[in-house]
Coordinates of C-alpha atoms and ligand atoms in Angstrom, one line a residue:
M1 CA -81.1 38.0 -52.4
P2 CA -84.7 38.0 -51.1
R3 CA -85.5 35.4 -48.7
I4 CA -88.6 34.0 -50.9
S5 CA -87.9 33.5 -54.4
G6 CA -90.8 35.4 -55.7
D7 CA -92.2 33.8 -58.9
T8 CA -91.0 30.3 -58.3
F9 CA -92.1 30.4 -54.5
D10 CA -95.7 31.6 -55.4
R11 CA -96.1 29.5 -58.4
I12 CA -95.0 26.2 -56.9
L13 CA -96.5 27.0 -53.8
A14 CA -99.8 27.8 -55.2
R15 CA -99.9 24.6 -57.0
R16 CA -98.9 22.6 -54.0
F17 CA -101.5 24.1 -51.8
S18 CA -104.3 24.1 -54.7
R19 CA -105.8 20.7 -53.7
R20 CA -107.1 22.2 -50.6
S21 CA -108.4 25.4 -52.2
F22 CA -112.1 24.7 -51.4
L23 CA -111.5 26.1 -47.9
K24 CA -111.3 29.7 -49.2
G25 CA -114.7 29.2 -50.8
S26 CA -116.3 27.9 -47.7
L27 CA -114.9 30.8 -45.7
A28 CA -115.9 33.4 -48.1
A29 CA -119.4 32.2 -47.4
A30 CA -119.1 32.7 -43.8
P31 CA -119.0 36.4 -43.4
L32 CA -119.4 36.5 -39.7
L33 CA -116.0 35.1 -39.3
V34 CA -113.4 37.4 -38.0
F35 CA -109.9 36.2 -38.3
R36 CA -107.9 36.5 -35.1
P37 CA -106.0 33.9 -33.2
G38 CA -108.2 31.1 -32.3
S39 CA -111.1 32.2 -34.5
L40 CA -110.5 29.6 -37.2
A41 CA -110.2 26.9 -34.6
E42 CA -113.7 27.8 -33.1
A43 CA -115.1 28.1 -36.5
I44 CA -114.3 24.7 -37.5
G45 CA -114.9 23.1 -34.3
L46 CA -111.4 22.9 -32.8
G47 CA -111.8 25.6 -30.2
P48 CA -113.3 26.0 -26.8
G49 CA -117.0 26.5 -26.8
N50 CA -117.4 24.7 -30.0
G51 CA -118.1 21.0 -29.5
A52 CA -114.7 19.3 -29.4
G53 CA -112.9 21.7 -27.3
A54 CA -115.9 21.9 -24.7
A55 CA -116.6 18.2 -24.5
P56 CA -113.6 16.0 -23.3
G57 CA -113.3 13.0 -25.4
V58 CA -115.2 14.2 -28.4
R59 CA -113.0 14.6 -31.6
A60 CA -113.1 17.0 -34.2
G61 CA -114.0 15.6 -37.5
N62 CA -110.6 15.8 -39.1
G63 CA -108.7 13.4 -36.7
V64 CA -106.9 16.0 -34.6
R65 CA -107.3 16.2 -31.0
A66 CA -108.5 19.2 -29.9
G67 CA -109.9 19.0 -26.3
F68 CA -107.2 21.3 -24.8
T69 CA -106.7 24.9 -24.6
P70 CA -103.4 25.8 -26.4
I71 CA -100.7 27.1 -24.2
S72 CA -99.1 30.5 -24.3
R73 CA -95.7 30.4 -25.3
G74 CA -92.7 32.5 -24.5
K75 CA -89.2 31.9 -22.9
T76 CA -88.9 30.1 -19.7
D77 CA -86.8 27.6 -17.9
T78 CA -89.5 25.2 -17.4
V79 CA -92.1 22.9 -19.1
T80 CA -95.6 24.5 -19.9
V81 CA -98.5 22.3 -20.3
P82 CA -102.2 23.2 -21.0
E83 CA -104.5 23.8 -18.1
G84 CA -105.6 20.5 -16.6
Y85 CA -102.4 18.8 -17.4
E86 CA -99.2 18.1 -15.3
W87 CA -95.8 17.0 -15.9
H88 CA -93.3 15.0 -14.1
V89 CA -89.5 14.0 -14.4
V90 CA -89.2 10.3 -15.6
V91 CA -85.5 9.9 -15.7
R92 CA -82.6 12.3 -16.1
W93 CA -78.9 12.2 -16.9
G94 CA -76.9 10.3 -14.3
D95 CA -80.1 8.8 -12.7
P96 CA -79.0 5.2 -11.6
I97 CA -80.5 2.3 -13.7
H98 CA -79.5 -0.6 -11.5
A99 CA -79.8 -1.1 -7.8
D100 CA -76.2 -1.1 -7.2
S101 CA -75.4 1.9 -9.6
P102 CA -73.4 4.7 -8.1
P103 CA -75.5 7.7 -7.1
F104 CA -75.0 10.6 -9.5
D105 CA -72.3 13.2 -8.7
F106 CA -71.2 15.0 -11.7
R107 CA -67.9 15.7 -9.9
T108 CA -66.6 12.3 -9.7
Q109 CA -68.0 10.6 -12.9
T110 CA -66.2 7.6 -14.2
I111 CA -66.7 5.2 -17.2
E112 CA -68.1 2.8 -14.8
S113 CA -70.4 5.0 -13.0
Q114 CA -71.8 6.6 -16.3
S115 CA -72.2 3.1 -17.9
A116 CA -74.6 2.1 -14.9
Q117 CA -76.5 5.4 -15.1
F118 CA -78.8 7.0 -17.6
G119 CA -76.8 8.6 -20.5
Y120 CA -76.7 12.3 -21.6
N121 CA -78.8 14.4 -24.2
C122 CA -81.8 12.2 -24.5
D123 CA -83.4 12.2 -28.0
F124 CA -85.7 9.5 -29.5
T125 CA -87.8 7.7 -26.9
A126 CA -89.8 4.5 -27.5
V127 CA -91.8 2.4 -25.1
F128 CA -92.7 -1.3 -25.1
P129 CA -95.2 -2.8 -22.7
V130 CA -93.6 -5.5 -20.4
E131 CA -95.8 -8.5 -20.0
G132 CA -98.4 -6.8 -21.9
R133 CA -99.2 -4.4 -19.1
S134 CA -99.9 -0.8 -19.5
D135 CA -98.2 0.3 -16.1
R136 CA -94.9 -1.4 -16.9
L137 CA -92.9 -0.1 -19.9
L138 CA -89.5 -0.6 -21.3
L139 CA -88.2 2.8 -22.1
C140 CA -85.6 2.8 -24.7
V141 CA -83.8 6.1 -25.3
N142 CA -81.1 7.7 -27.5
H143 CA -78.3 9.7 -26.0
E144 CA -77.3 11.6 -28.9
F145 CA -74.4 13.7 -27.8
T146 CA -72.7 15.4 -24.9
N147 CA -72.1 19.2 -23.7
P148 CA -68.8 18.9 -21.9
P149 CA -68.8 22.5 -20.7
I150 CA -71.8 21.7 -18.4
M151 CA -70.9 18.1 -17.7
F152 CA -67.4 18.4 -15.9
P153 CA -66.4 20.9 -13.0
D154 CA -62.9 21.0 -14.4
H155 CA -63.8 21.4 -18.1
L156 CA -61.3 23.5 -20.0
E157 CA -62.2 24.4 -23.7
G158 CA -59.8 22.5 -26.1
F159 CA -58.1 20.4 -23.4
A160 CA -60.3 17.3 -22.9
T161 CA -58.7 14.9 -20.4
F162 CA -58.7 11.1 -21.0
D163 CA -61.0 10.7 -18.0
Q164 CA -63.5 13.1 -19.5
V165 CA -63.6 11.6 -22.8
G166 CA -64.1 8.1 -21.2
V167 CA -67.3 9.5 -19.4
E168 CA -68.4 11.1 -22.7
L169 CA -67.9 7.7 -24.6
A170 CA -70.3 6.1 -21.8
A171 CA -72.8 8.9 -21.9
H172 CA -73.4 8.4 -25.5
G173 CA -75.5 5.5 -26.9
I174 CA -78.8 4.0 -25.6
S175 CA -80.5 3.5 -22.3
I176 CA -83.0 0.7 -21.7
V177 CA -85.0 1.2 -18.6
E178 CA -88.1 -0.4 -17.2
I179 CA -90.4 2.3 -15.9
R180 CA -93.6 1.7 -13.6
R181 CA -96.6 4.0 -13.2
Q182 CA -96.9 5.5 -9.7
A183 CA -99.9 6.2 -7.8
D184 CA -100.0 9.7 -8.9
G185 CA -99.9 8.9 -12.6
S186 CA -96.3 9.7 -12.9
W187 CA -93.4 7.2 -13.8
A188 CA -90.4 6.2 -12.2
P189 CA -87.4 3.6 -13.2
D190 CA -87.5 0.1 -11.6
V191 CA -83.9 -0.2 -10.8
N192 CA -84.3 -3.8 -10.1
S193 CA -85.7 -4.6 -13.5
P194 CA -83.6 -7.5 -15.2
Y195 CA -84.3 -5.6 -18.6
N196 CA -82.2 -2.4 -17.6
R197 CA -78.9 -2.0 -19.4
R198 CA -77.0 0.7 -21.3
C199 CA -75.4 0.6 -24.8
T200 CA -72.3 2.8 -24.9
M201 CA -69.4 3.3 -27.2
F202 CA -67.9 0.1 -25.6
T203 CA -70.7 -2.0 -26.6
P204 CA -70.0 -4.8 -29.1
M205 CA -72.2 -4.6 -32.2
T206 CA -72.2 -6.5 -35.6
F207 CA -72.9 -5.5 -39.2
T208 CA -75.3 -7.1 -41.5
G209 CA -76.1 -6.7 -45.3
A210 CA -74.1 -6.3 -48.4
A211 CA -71.5 -3.9 -46.9
A212 CA -70.7 -6.3 -43.9
G213 CA -67.3 -7.6 -44.3
H214 CA -66.3 -4.8 -47.0
A215 CA -62.7 -4.0 -47.1
W216 CA -63.6 -0.6 -45.8
L217 CA -65.3 -1.7 -42.8
R218 CA -62.0 -3.6 -41.6
T219 CA -59.7 -2.1 -38.8
G220 CA -57.0 -3.2 -36.7
D221 CA -59.4 -4.3 -34.0
D222 CA -61.9 -5.9 -36.6
P223 CA -59.9 -7.4 -39.3
E224 CA -63.0 -9.0 -40.6
G225 CA -65.1 -5.8 -40.9
T226 CA -68.1 -7.5 -39.1
R227 CA -67.9 -6.1 -35.4
V228 CA -67.7 -2.7 -34.1
L229 CA -67.7 -1.2 -30.7
G230 CA -70.6 1.3 -30.0
T231 CA -73.1 3.6 -31.8
L232 CA -72.6 7.2 -32.2
N233 CA -74.8 10.4 -32.3
N234 CA -78.2 8.5 -32.0
C235 CA -80.8 10.8 -33.0
A236 CA -84.3 9.6 -33.7
G237 CA -85.3 6.1 -34.5
G238 CA -88.1 3.9 -34.8
K239 CA -90.2 0.8 -33.6
T240 CA -90.7 -2.5 -35.6
P241 CA -93.7 -4.4 -35.8
W242 CA -91.9 -7.2 -33.9
N243 CA -91.0 -4.7 -31.0
T244 CA -87.4 -4.2 -31.6
Y245 CA -85.7 -0.7 -31.4
L246 CA -84.3 1.1 -34.2
T247 CA -81.7 3.8 -33.5
C248 CA -80.1 6.0 -36.0
E249 CA -76.5 7.3 -36.1
E250 CA -76.6 10.9 -37.2
N251 CA -73.8 13.2 -36.9
F252 CA -71.0 10.7 -36.6
H253 CA -68.6 13.0 -38.7
K254 CA -68.0 15.3 -35.9
Y255 CA -66.0 12.7 -33.9
F256 CA -63.4 11.7 -36.4
G257 CA -60.5 14.1 -36.8
K258 CA -57.2 14.9 -38.7
L259 CA -58.6 13.8 -42.1
E260 CA -56.1 16.3 -43.6
D261 CA -53.3 13.8 -42.8
L262 CA -54.8 11.1 -44.9
P263 CA -52.8 11.1 -48.2
A264 CA -54.8 13.1 -50.9
D265 CA -54.8 10.1 -53.4
D266 CA -56.3 7.7 -50.7
P267 CA -59.7 7.1 -52.3
R268 CA -61.3 7.0 -48.9
R269 CA -60.6 10.7 -48.4
S270 CA -63.3 12.0 -50.8
V271 CA -65.8 9.8 -49.4
H272 CA -65.1 11.1 -45.8
E273 CA -65.2 14.6 -47.3
G274 CA -68.6 14.0 -48.6
Y275 CA -69.9 13.2 -45.2
G276 CA -68.1 16.1 -43.5
V277 CA -65.6 14.2 -41.5
R278 CA -63.3 16.7 -39.8
K279 CA -60.1 17.8 -41.3
K280 CA -58.5 18.9 -38.3
R281 CA -59.0 18.5 -34.6
T282 CA -62.5 17.8 -33.6
Y283 CA -64.4 19.8 -30.9
R284 CA -64.3 16.9 -28.7
Q285 CA -60.9 15.9 -29.1
W286 CA -61.6 12.1 -28.8
E287 CA -58.9 11.4 -31.3
D288 CA -56.3 12.8 -28.7
H289 CA -57.0 9.7 -26.4
Y290 CA -58.4 7.0 -28.7
P291 CA -56.7 6.3 -32.2
R292 CA -60.0 4.8 -33.5
F293 CA -61.1 8.5 -34.0
R294 CA -57.9 9.8 -35.7
V295 CA -58.5 9.2 -39.3
P296 CA -54.9 8.8 -40.5
D297 CA -54.5 6.0 -37.8
E298 CA -57.8 4.2 -38.6
P299 CA -59.0 5.4 -42.1
N300 CA -62.1 3.0 -42.0
E301 CA -63.5 3.6 -38.5
P302 CA -65.8 6.4 -40.0
F303 CA -67.3 4.0 -42.4
R304 CA -68.5 1.9 -39.5
F305 CA -71.0 4.7 -38.3
G306 CA -73.8 6.4 -40.1
W307 CA -76.0 3.2 -40.0
V308 CA -79.4 2.1 -38.6
V309 CA -79.0 -0.1 -35.6
E310 CA -81.5 -2.6 -34.4
I311 CA -81.6 -3.5 -30.7
D312 CA -83.8 -6.0 -29.1
P313 CA -84.8 -4.4 -25.6
F314 CA -86.1 -7.9 -24.4
D315 CA -83.1 -9.8 -25.5
E316 CA -79.6 -8.9 -24.2
E317 CA -78.1 -12.0 -26.2
F318 CA -79.2 -10.3 -29.4
V319 CA -76.1 -8.3 -30.4
P320 CA -77.2 -5.0 -31.8
R321 CA -77.0 -5.0 -35.5
K322 CA -76.0 -2.3 -37.9
H323 CA -78.1 -3.0 -40.9
T324 CA -76.0 -1.7 -44.0
A325 CA -78.9 -2.5 -46.4
L326 CA -80.7 0.8 -45.0
G327 CA -77.7 2.9 -46.3
R328 CA -75.0 4.9 -44.6
M329 CA -75.9 8.6 -44.2
K330 CA -76.6 11.1 -41.2
H331 CA -79.8 9.1 -40.3
E332 CA -82.3 11.1 -38.6
G333 CA -85.0 8.2 -38.1
A334 CA -86.2 5.1 -39.5
T335 CA -90.1 4.6 -39.6
P336 CA -91.1 1.1 -40.5
C337 CA -94.5 0.2 -41.7
L338 CA -95.9 -2.8 -43.6
T339 CA -96.5 -3.0 -47.4
K340 CA -99.7 -4.6 -48.7
D341 CA -97.9 -8.2 -49.3
G342 CA -96.5 -7.9 -45.7
R343 CA -92.9 -6.7 -46.4
V344 CA -91.6 -4.0 -44.3
A345 CA -91.0 -0.5 -45.7
V346 CA -88.7 2.1 -43.7
Y347 CA -89.0 5.6 -44.3
M348 CA -85.6 7.6 -43.5
G349 CA -84.3 11.2 -43.9
D350 CA -80.6 12.0 -44.1
D351 CA -80.3 15.3 -42.0
E352 CA -78.1 17.7 -43.7
V353 CA -78.7 20.6 -46.1
F354 CA -79.3 19.4 -49.8
Q355 CA -79.6 15.6 -48.8
H356 CA -82.3 13.3 -49.7
V357 CA -85.3 11.2 -48.5
Y358 CA -85.0 7.5 -48.6
K359 CA -87.3 4.3 -48.3
F360 CA -86.1 0.7 -47.8
V361 CA -88.4 -2.2 -48.7
S362 CA -87.3 -5.7 -47.4
D363 CA -87.3 -8.7 -49.4
G364 CA -88.7 -10.9 -47.0
T365 CA -92.2 -10.5 -45.3
W366 CA -93.1 -9.9 -41.7
K367 CA -94.4 -13.1 -40.0
S368 CA -96.6 -12.6 -36.8
G369 CA -94.9 -14.2 -33.9
D370 CA -91.7 -15.4 -35.6
R371 CA -89.2 -13.1 -34.0
E372 CA -86.4 -14.9 -35.3
T373 CA -87.2 -14.3 -38.8
N374 CA -88.5 -10.9 -38.3
R375 CA -85.2 -9.8 -36.8
T376 CA -83.4 -10.7 -40.2
L377 CA -85.8 -8.6 -42.3
F378 CA -83.4 -5.7 -42.7
E379 CA -80.5 -7.8 -43.9
S380 CA -81.8 -7.6 -47.6
G381 CA -84.0 -5.6 -49.6
T382 CA -84.1 -2.5 -51.9
L383 CA -83.1 1.1 -50.9
Y384 CA -84.6 3.9 -52.7
T385 CA -84.2 7.6 -52.7
A386 CA -86.9 10.0 -53.6
R387 CA -87.4 12.4 -56.7
F388 CA -90.0 15.1 -56.1
D389 CA -91.4 16.3 -59.4
E390 CA -92.7 19.7 -60.0
N391 CA -96.2 18.2 -61.1
G392 CA -96.9 16.9 -57.5
K393 CA -95.7 13.5 -58.5
G394 CA -92.5 11.6 -57.3
E395 CA -90.6 8.4 -57.9
W396 CA -88.6 6.1 -55.6
L397 CA -85.2 5.4 -57.4
P398 CA -83.6 2.2 -56.6
I399 CA -80.1 2.3 -55.3
V400 CA -79.0 -0.9 -56.7
F401 CA -75.4 -1.7 -57.9
G402 CA -75.3 -2.1 -61.8
Q403 CA -78.3 -0.1 -62.3
G404 CA -78.2 3.2 -64.0
P405 CA -75.3 5.2 -63.0
L406 CA -74.2 2.9 -60.0
T407 CA -71.6 1.0 -61.9
S408 CA -67.7 0.9 -62.2
A409 CA -68.0 4.0 -64.5
N410 CA -68.6 5.9 -61.3
G411 CA -66.2 3.9 -59.2
F412 CA -68.8 1.3 -57.6
E413 CA -67.8 -2.2 -57.8
S414 CA -70.5 -3.8 -55.4
Q415 CA -73.4 -3.0 -53.7
G416 CA -71.3 -2.7 -50.6
D417 CA -69.6 0.1 -52.2
V418 CA -72.9 1.7 -53.0
L419 CA -74.1 1.4 -49.6
I420 CA -71.0 2.9 -48.0
D421 CA -71.4 5.9 -50.1
T422 CA -75.2 6.1 -50.2
R423 CA -75.1 9.8 -50.6
R424 CA -73.1 10.0 -53.8
A425 CA -75.3 7.2 -55.2
A426 CA -78.4 9.1 -54.5
R427 CA -77.0 12.2 -56.1
L428 CA -76.0 10.3 -59.3
L429 CA -79.6 8.9 -59.6
G430 CA -81.1 12.4 -59.3
A431 CA -82.7 12.4 -56.0
T432 CA -84.1 15.9 -55.0
K433 CA -81.8 17.8 -52.6
M434 CA -84.0 18.8 -49.7
D435 CA -83.8 21.1 -46.7
R436 CA -82.6 18.8 -44.1
P437 CA -84.8 15.8 -44.0
E438 CA -85.7 15.1 -40.3
D439 CA -88.4 12.7 -39.0
I440 CA -90.9 10.9 -41.3
A441 CA -94.2 9.7 -39.6
V442 CA -96.9 7.5 -41.3
S443 CA -100.5 8.2 -40.5
P444 CA -102.3 5.0 -39.1
R445 CA -105.4 6.5 -40.6
T446 CA -104.4 7.3 -44.1
G447 CA -101.0 5.6 -44.6
Y448 CA -99.7 8.9 -45.9
A449 CA -96.0 9.7 -44.8
Y450 CA -95.2 13.3 -43.5
V451 CA -91.6 14.5 -43.9
A452 CA -90.2 17.2 -41.6
L453 CA -87.8 19.5 -43.4
T454 CA -86.3 21.5 -40.7
N455 CA -84.5 24.2 -42.4
N456 CA -81.8 25.3 -44.9
T457 CA -80.5 28.7 -44.7
D458 CA -77.9 27.8 -47.5
R459 CA -80.7 27.4 -50.1
E460 CA -80.2 29.7 -53.1
E461 CA -81.8 27.7 -55.7
P462 CA -85.5 26.5 -55.0
N463 CA -87.1 23.4 -56.3
A464 CA -90.6 22.2 -56.4
A465 CA -90.5 20.4 -52.8
N466 CA -88.2 23.1 -51.3
P467 CA -89.5 26.2 -52.6
R468 CA -88.1 28.8 -50.1
V469 CA -84.6 30.3 -50.5
E470 CA -82.8 30.8 -47.1
N471 CA -85.3 28.4 -45.5
R472 CA -84.8 29.3 -41.9
H473 CA -88.2 27.9 -40.6
G474 CA -88.4 24.5 -42.6
H475 CA -91.7 23.0 -43.8
V476 CA -93.5 19.7 -43.8
I477 CA -94.3 17.6 -46.9
E478 CA -97.3 15.1 -47.3
L479 CA -96.3 12.0 -49.5
R480 CA -99.1 9.7 -50.7
P481 CA -98.1 6.3 -52.1
E482 CA -99.6 6.1 -55.4
D483 CA -101.8 3.1 -54.9
G484 CA -101.9 3.3 -51.0
D485 CA -98.9 0.8 -50.6
H486 CA -95.6 1.4 -49.3
A487 CA -94.2 -0.7 -51.6
D488 CA -95.2 1.7 -54.6
R489 CA -92.4 3.2 -56.7
S490 CA -94.6 6.3 -57.4
F491 CA -96.1 8.8 -55.0
A492 CA -98.0 12.1 -55.0
W493 CA -97.0 15.0 -52.7
D494 CA -98.2 18.3 -51.1
I495 CA -96.7 20.9 -49.0
L496 CA -98.7 20.6 -45.7
L497 CA -97.2 23.8 -44.2
M498 CA -94.4 26.3 -44.7
A499 CA -93.4 27.1 -41.1
G500 CA -92.6 30.6 -39.8
D501 CA -94.9 33.6 -38.9
P502 CA -97.5 33.9 -41.5
E503 CA -97.9 37.5 -40.5
D504 CA -94.4 38.3 -41.2
D505 CA -94.2 39.0 -45.0
E506 CA -90.4 38.0 -44.9
D507 CA -91.2 34.2 -43.8
G508 CA -93.4 33.3 -46.5
A509 CA -95.1 30.9 -44.1
R510 CA -98.2 29.2 -44.9
Y511 CA -100.4 26.5 -43.0
G512 CA -102.6 24.6 -45.4
D513 CA -105.1 27.3 -46.3
C514 CA -105.4 28.9 -42.7
P515 CA -105.7 32.5 -42.9
P516 CA -102.6 34.2 -41.4
G517 CA -104.0 35.5 -38.3
S518 CA -105.6 32.2 -37.4
V519 CA -102.5 30.0 -36.7
S520 CA -99.9 29.6 -33.9
P521 CA -96.6 29.6 -35.9
I522 CA -94.0 27.1 -35.4
S523 CA -90.5 26.9 -36.8
C524 CA -87.9 24.1 -37.4
P525 CA -90.0 21.0 -37.4
D526 CA -88.1 18.1 -36.4
N527 CA -89.7 14.9 -34.7
L528 CA -93.2 13.8 -35.9
L529 CA -95.6 11.4 -34.0
F530 CA -99.1 10.2 -34.8
D531 CA -101.7 9.4 -32.1
R532 CA -103.8 6.3 -32.9
D533 CA -106.6 8.4 -34.0
G534 CA -104.4 9.8 -36.9
G535 CA -103.5 13.1 -35.2
L536 CA -100.2 14.7 -36.1
W537 CA -97.9 15.9 -33.3
I538 CA -94.8 18.0 -34.3
C539 CA -91.7 18.7 -32.2
T540 CA -89.6 21.6 -33.1
D541 CA -85.8 22.1 -32.8
G542 CA -84.5 25.7 -33.1
Q543 CA -87.8 27.6 -32.7
S544 CA -86.4 29.6 -29.8
Y545 CA -83.8 31.1 -32.3
A546 CA -85.9 31.4 -35.2
L547 CA -89.1 32.7 -33.6
G548 CA -88.3 33.5 -30.2
L549 CA -90.4 30.9 -28.8
D550 CA -89.5 27.9 -26.7
D551 CA -89.3 24.7 -28.6
G552 CA -92.2 22.5 -27.9
I553 CA -95.0 20.0 -29.3
S554 CA -98.0 20.9 -31.2
T555 CA -101.1 19.2 -32.9
V556 CA -101.7 19.9 -36.6
A557 CA -104.8 19.4 -38.4
L558 CA -104.3 17.2 -41.8
E559 CA -107.8 17.0 -43.1
G560 CA -110.8 19.2 -43.9
P561 CA -111.2 22.9 -43.3
G562 CA -108.5 24.0 -41.1
R563 CA -105.8 21.6 -42.4
G564 CA -102.6 23.1 -41.4
L565 CA -103.9 24.6 -38.1
V566 CA -101.5 24.4 -35.4
R567 CA -102.3 24.1 -31.6
P568 CA -99.4 24.3 -29.0
F569 CA -99.6 21.8 -26.5
A570 CA -96.4 22.1 -24.4
C571 CA -93.1 23.6 -24.7
I572 CA -89.9 23.3 -22.8
P573 CA -86.9 25.2 -21.5
S574 CA -85.5 27.8 -23.9
T575 CA -82.1 26.3 -24.2
A576 CA -83.4 22.8 -24.7
E577 CA -84.6 21.0 -27.8
C578 CA -87.9 19.2 -27.8
T579 CA -87.4 15.5 -28.9
G580 CA -88.6 12.0 -28.3
P581 CA -92.3 12.2 -28.5
E582 CA -93.9 9.0 -27.5
F583 CA -97.3 7.9 -26.0
S584 CA -97.8 5.5 -23.4
P585 CA -99.7 2.6 -25.1
D586 CA -103.1 3.7 -23.4
E587 CA -102.1 7.4 -24.5
T588 CA -102.8 8.7 -21.1
S589 CA -99.1 9.7 -20.9
L590 CA -97.0 11.6 -23.4
F591 CA -93.3 11.3 -23.1
L592 CA -90.9 13.9 -24.1
A593 CA -87.1 14.2 -24.0
V594 CA -85.6 17.8 -23.0
Q595 CA -82.2 17.6 -24.8
H596 CA -79.4 20.0 -23.9
P597 CA -80.9 22.2 -21.3
G598 CA -78.3 24.9 -20.6
E599 CA -76.4 24.4 -24.0
G600 CA -74.2 27.4 -24.7
G601 CA -73.8 28.2 -21.0
S602 CA -71.2 27.0 -18.3
L603 CA -71.4 25.9 -14.7
D604 CA -70.2 29.4 -13.9
R605 CA -72.5 31.1 -16.1
P606 CA -75.5 28.8 -16.1
L607 CA -78.4 29.2 -18.6
S608 CA -80.5 26.6 -17.2
S609 CA -81.2 24.8 -14.0
F610 CA -83.6 22.4 -15.3
P611 CA -85.1 20.1 -14.0
D612 CA -84.1 20.5 -10.3
G613 CA -83.4 24.1 -9.8
S614 CA -79.8 23.4 -9.4
Q615 CA -76.5 23.0 -11.3
P616 CA -75.8 21.1 -13.6
P617 CA -78.9 21.3 -15.8
R618 CA -79.9 17.6 -16.8
P619 CA -81.1 16.3 -19.9
T620 CA -84.4 14.5 -18.9
V621 CA -87.3 12.5 -20.1
I622 CA -90.6 13.8 -18.9
S623 CA -94.1 12.6 -18.9
I624 CA -97.2 14.7 -19.3
R625 CA -100.7 13.6 -18.1
K626 CA -104.1 14.8 -17.8
K627 CA -104.8 15.5 -14.1
D628 CA -107.9 13.3 -14.4
G629 CA -106.1 10.5 -16.1
G630 CA -107.9 10.9 -19.6
T631 CA -106.5 10.4 -23.0
I632 CA -103.9 13.1 -24.0
G633 CA -105.3 16.0 -25.9
T634 CA -108.9 14.9 -25.5
Ligands
LIG701 FE1 -80.3 15.1 -34.3 FE2 -81.6 15.7 -37.2 O1 -81.7 16.0 -35.2
LIG702 CA1 -83.8 15.2 -34.5
LIG703 CA1 -82.8 18.6 -35.3

């Protein structure tokens, strides 16, 4: 089968890019333009020697920051930043977060030491100003998963020990660490801050919403179905307007094993299968040491993961809440924004091939300064899933028990039933099957939402919004609420870019209307971030395999001539994934999480020595700054 589905791909793509076709005309009228890398950038005012590039602080007319020279990319074991920029380590796996935390020694890690240190594989990051200051920030970080072969000196594949598993349980979860800006512009943890704490797989959390207390959420340790220990595989997240932290449980299925020992006629079995819970042993073998991860022993435990969790970084008394109203899936992120009438909408993706895009809209409205009320807004509301139609329109379909197919005829007896098996409900409603929905970001300038679809090499049947078969590079969709309100039930959409190399015919790549030779290709878009000017930044995950270029972060123009133009800003070690982009409030620092450096190697055959030039490699949050202290990207 060809990689590109000829007619369908061309037809759909032509239509979805057609709105921007004026660029072709304008370029045709500019005969002096020679298309080579960088020339389009210069022609439209994004490059050195043409206004924005030459004059720091001057922005190009289309919202994208272009006051930096794009980096050259390849394969390295370090961080590359543009000329005039520098990077620093902020905090890395094992760094103490309290004054009395044990120093990091990977040979002697215990549950206790790891619980007092920064966790493993940092992903989403969010910063919150402390006491309104720009030089003191609460840094909240997800620790998505662990890499035992490069964590433990005595690691033996297939033979995880009780002590190792304990360290892994404590290396998952969240870190909350106050960081302070140093005299040289770098950032360092303040180990004396009273805000510093960890959430691990041993931290008590509660459930809210219609599924809280559901029979399928009850276990031997929690007969009420309202409390759970820990949060698992936290990938991306979000920040609420009331300064709480949303952290999203993604690939929770990988931690629960022996599903095949659950009787075939147990109705829970097919639900677990729908989420990929492991039939046999898991890679990590936590189930060998903790019965809660052994499905036949505790068949409901997997239902207690796959949620969006709200944490108040400023209030330790606030028990983290798993909000079931936002649905159960392999949540990538959760991006809140306000509707015109002050309710809270949250955009979300379910990161697996052929899964869906979602939106939640709260019942209640946000009230400035009323933290107590605001923290309840995710307890009730309406969850929707997206159907992308071929005509460039789309609908948000309500996932509400009793409506349409969500009735007892399909095995649903309550809204709790629907939320626990959100995926099946969305499928029954006719949601569009997407190419792994990752992050969704909303432009502060236009209110448009951008959806990263990272890749889907399993796709054989294209649809309008996923027009490429064997989509190994992914794409980005622009979604425009019909009346400019995030409460709208209708939207319009376009494809911003089809990632890959536009000069490689096999890839079928396209970046807005940019000529093939003018763009720097990217692949596997994952995390998205907007700067306050409305410029979009895209992180990649998997580009080093798909394109032979280290993963990194790039700006992408959204408006005007040059829409779709990519400018690489930074890249990270070849074996790592670039995640967690976040600006300091003054946007003079860009934080990135360097996740899983050295993955695929071992301590004997290391693939990375990031960041300290020694073993083991350590997942690290870094900061990037302009040497003159200016705004990033200007
Ligand atoms: Fe953990 Fe969807 O990336
Ligand atoms: Ca991700
Ligand atoms: Ca990813």
